[in-house]
C-alpha positions as a printed NumPy array, in Angstrom:
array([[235.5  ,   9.626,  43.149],
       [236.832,   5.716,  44.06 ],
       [240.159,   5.465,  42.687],
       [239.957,   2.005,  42.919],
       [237.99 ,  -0.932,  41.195],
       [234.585,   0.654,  42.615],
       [233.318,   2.028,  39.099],
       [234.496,  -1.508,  36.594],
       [232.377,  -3.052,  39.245],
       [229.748,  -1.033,  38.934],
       [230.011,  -1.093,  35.525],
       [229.967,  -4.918,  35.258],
       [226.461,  -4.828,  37.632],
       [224.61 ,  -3.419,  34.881],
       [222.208,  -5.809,  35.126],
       [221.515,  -5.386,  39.178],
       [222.264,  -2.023,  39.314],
       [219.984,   0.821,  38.147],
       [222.417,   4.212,  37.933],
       [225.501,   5.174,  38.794],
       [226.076,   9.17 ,  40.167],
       [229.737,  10.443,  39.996],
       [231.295,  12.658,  42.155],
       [234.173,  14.348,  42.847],
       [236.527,  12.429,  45.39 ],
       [236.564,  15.034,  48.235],
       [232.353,  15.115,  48.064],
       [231.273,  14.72 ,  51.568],
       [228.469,  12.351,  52.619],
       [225.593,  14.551,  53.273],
       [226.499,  16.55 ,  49.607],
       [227.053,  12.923,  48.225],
       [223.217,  11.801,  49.151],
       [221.468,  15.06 ,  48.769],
       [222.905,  14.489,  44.316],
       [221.629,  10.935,  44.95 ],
       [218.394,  12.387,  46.526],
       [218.157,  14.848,  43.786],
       [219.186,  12.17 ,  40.918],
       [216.312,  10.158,  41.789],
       [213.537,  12.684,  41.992],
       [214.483,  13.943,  38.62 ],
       [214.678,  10.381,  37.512],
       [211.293,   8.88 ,  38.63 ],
       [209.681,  12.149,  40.124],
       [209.142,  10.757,  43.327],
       [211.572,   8.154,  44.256],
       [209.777,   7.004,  47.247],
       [209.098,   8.418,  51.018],
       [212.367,   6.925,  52.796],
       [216.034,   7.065,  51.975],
       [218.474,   4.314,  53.361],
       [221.894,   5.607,  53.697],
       [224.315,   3.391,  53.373],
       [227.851,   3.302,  54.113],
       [230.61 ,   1.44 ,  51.801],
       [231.544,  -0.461,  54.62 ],
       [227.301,  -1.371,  55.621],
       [226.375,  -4.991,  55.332],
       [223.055,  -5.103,  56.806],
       [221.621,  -8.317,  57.232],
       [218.464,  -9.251,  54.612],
       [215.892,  -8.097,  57.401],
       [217.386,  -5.028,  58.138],
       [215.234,  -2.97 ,  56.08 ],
       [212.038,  -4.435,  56.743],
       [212.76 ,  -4.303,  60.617],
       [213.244,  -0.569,  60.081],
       [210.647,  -0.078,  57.978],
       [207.866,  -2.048,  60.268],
       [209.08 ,   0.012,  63.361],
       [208.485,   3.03 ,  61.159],
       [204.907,   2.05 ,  60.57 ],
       [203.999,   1.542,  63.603],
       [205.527,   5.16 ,  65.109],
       [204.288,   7.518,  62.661],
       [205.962,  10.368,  63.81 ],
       [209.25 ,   8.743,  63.603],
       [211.482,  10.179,  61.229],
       [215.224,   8.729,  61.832],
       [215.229,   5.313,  62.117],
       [218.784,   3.29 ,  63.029],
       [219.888,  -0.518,  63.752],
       [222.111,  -2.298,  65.592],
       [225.388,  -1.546,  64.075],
       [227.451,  -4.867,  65.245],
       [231.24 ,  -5.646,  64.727],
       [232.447,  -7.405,  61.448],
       [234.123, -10.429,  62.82 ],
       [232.343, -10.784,  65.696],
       [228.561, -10.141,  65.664],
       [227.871, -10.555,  69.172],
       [229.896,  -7.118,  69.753],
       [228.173,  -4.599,  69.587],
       [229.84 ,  -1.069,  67.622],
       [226.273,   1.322,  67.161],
       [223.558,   1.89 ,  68.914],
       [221.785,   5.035,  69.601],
       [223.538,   8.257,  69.983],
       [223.52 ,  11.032,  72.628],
       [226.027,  13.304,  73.982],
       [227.429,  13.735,  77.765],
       [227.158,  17.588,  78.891],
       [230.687,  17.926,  77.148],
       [229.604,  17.565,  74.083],
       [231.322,  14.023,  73.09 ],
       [229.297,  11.527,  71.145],
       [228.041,   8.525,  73.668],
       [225.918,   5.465,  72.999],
       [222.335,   5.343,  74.443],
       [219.26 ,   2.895,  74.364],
       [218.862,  -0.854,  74.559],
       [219.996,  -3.352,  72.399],
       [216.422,  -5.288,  73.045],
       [214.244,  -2.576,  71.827],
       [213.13 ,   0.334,  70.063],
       [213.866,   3.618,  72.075],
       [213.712,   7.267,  71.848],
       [217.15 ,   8.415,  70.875],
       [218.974,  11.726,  70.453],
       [220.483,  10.285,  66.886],
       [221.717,   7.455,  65.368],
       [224.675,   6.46 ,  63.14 ],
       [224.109,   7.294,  59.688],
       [225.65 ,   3.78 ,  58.721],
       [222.392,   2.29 ,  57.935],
       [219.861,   5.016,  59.239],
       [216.289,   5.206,  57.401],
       [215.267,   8.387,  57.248],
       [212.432,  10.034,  55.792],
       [213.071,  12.143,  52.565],
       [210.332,  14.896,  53.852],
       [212.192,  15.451,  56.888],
       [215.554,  14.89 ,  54.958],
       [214.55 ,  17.725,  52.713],
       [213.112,  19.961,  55.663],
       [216.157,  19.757,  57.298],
       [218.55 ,  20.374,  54.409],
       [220.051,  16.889,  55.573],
       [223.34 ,  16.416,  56.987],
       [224.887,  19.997,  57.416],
       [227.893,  20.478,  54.595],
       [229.997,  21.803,  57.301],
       [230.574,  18.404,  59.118],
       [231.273,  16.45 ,  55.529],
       [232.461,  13.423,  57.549],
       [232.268,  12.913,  61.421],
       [229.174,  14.131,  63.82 ],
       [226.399,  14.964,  60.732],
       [224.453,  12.004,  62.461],
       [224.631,  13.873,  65.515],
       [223.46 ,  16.889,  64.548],
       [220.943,  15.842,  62.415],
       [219.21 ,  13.302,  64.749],
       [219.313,  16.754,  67.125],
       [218.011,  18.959,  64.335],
       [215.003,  16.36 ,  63.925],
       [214.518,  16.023,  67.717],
       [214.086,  19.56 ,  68.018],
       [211.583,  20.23 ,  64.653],
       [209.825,  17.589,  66.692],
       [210.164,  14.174,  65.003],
       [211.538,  10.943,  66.075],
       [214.3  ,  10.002,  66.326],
       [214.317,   5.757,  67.175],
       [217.191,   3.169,  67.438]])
């Protein structure tokens, strides 16, 4: 739905980039991944275990993944995983880390920025998640298409018992 020059550049990465999904322009992020979801298990059957989401605005560093993926392996019962989401022009500021609420509902960071900790949710800019529990839990709810799906879905997951881990 880009109406700017987000699908010639696709177009030109033909040679990097496997597929292209389109959607309509008012498609909301949790509808947006569960057709990517769904393109790739009809594509290879089983696309893999974890998704990455991804914003348009995400530049995770090379070792991103891998950091998230090595924390996974070694809590199996972690479900949600999310980095350290740090400020464009200035790295040593940091914008994400874990999320949590204060009794009044409103969205509040929580953990450490030194290590891994139990968290009530995480941004979805750059979350890991696993597509089992993805698909369990529907994914992000189509009623918040754009702010607070991480929320409730790192609370959904907390409460079907998983892990949630910034």
């Amino acid at each position: 739905g880009s109406t700017d020059q987000t699908p010639a550049l696709l177009a030109a990465a033909s040679d990097v980039i496997d597929g292209v999904i389109t959607l309509d322009r008012g498609t909301g992020f949790g509808d947006a991944v569960r057709a990517a979801v769904a393109a790739g298990v009809e594509r290879w059957g089983d696309p893999g275990q974890w998704i990455w989401l991804l914003h348009d605005d995400c530049a995770p560093t090379p070792a991103c993944l891998g950091v998230l993926l090595s924390s996974a392996s070694v809590s199996p019962s972690a479900a949600v995983l999310g980095p350290l989401g740090v400020d464009w022009d200035e790295s040593r500021l940091v914008v994400e880390t874990g999320l949590s609420t204060d009794a009044s509902g409103h969205r509040q960071s929580q953990g450490s920025f030194t290590q891994t900790a139990e968290v009530l949710a995480v941004s979805s800019a750059g979350s890991l998640v696993r597509r089992d529990v993805w698909t369990s839990l529907s994914g992000y709810d189509p009623a918040l298409p754009l702010l607070r799906d991480d929320l409730d879905f790192g609370w959904r997951a907390n409460r079907a018992g998983w892990l949630v881990l910034f």
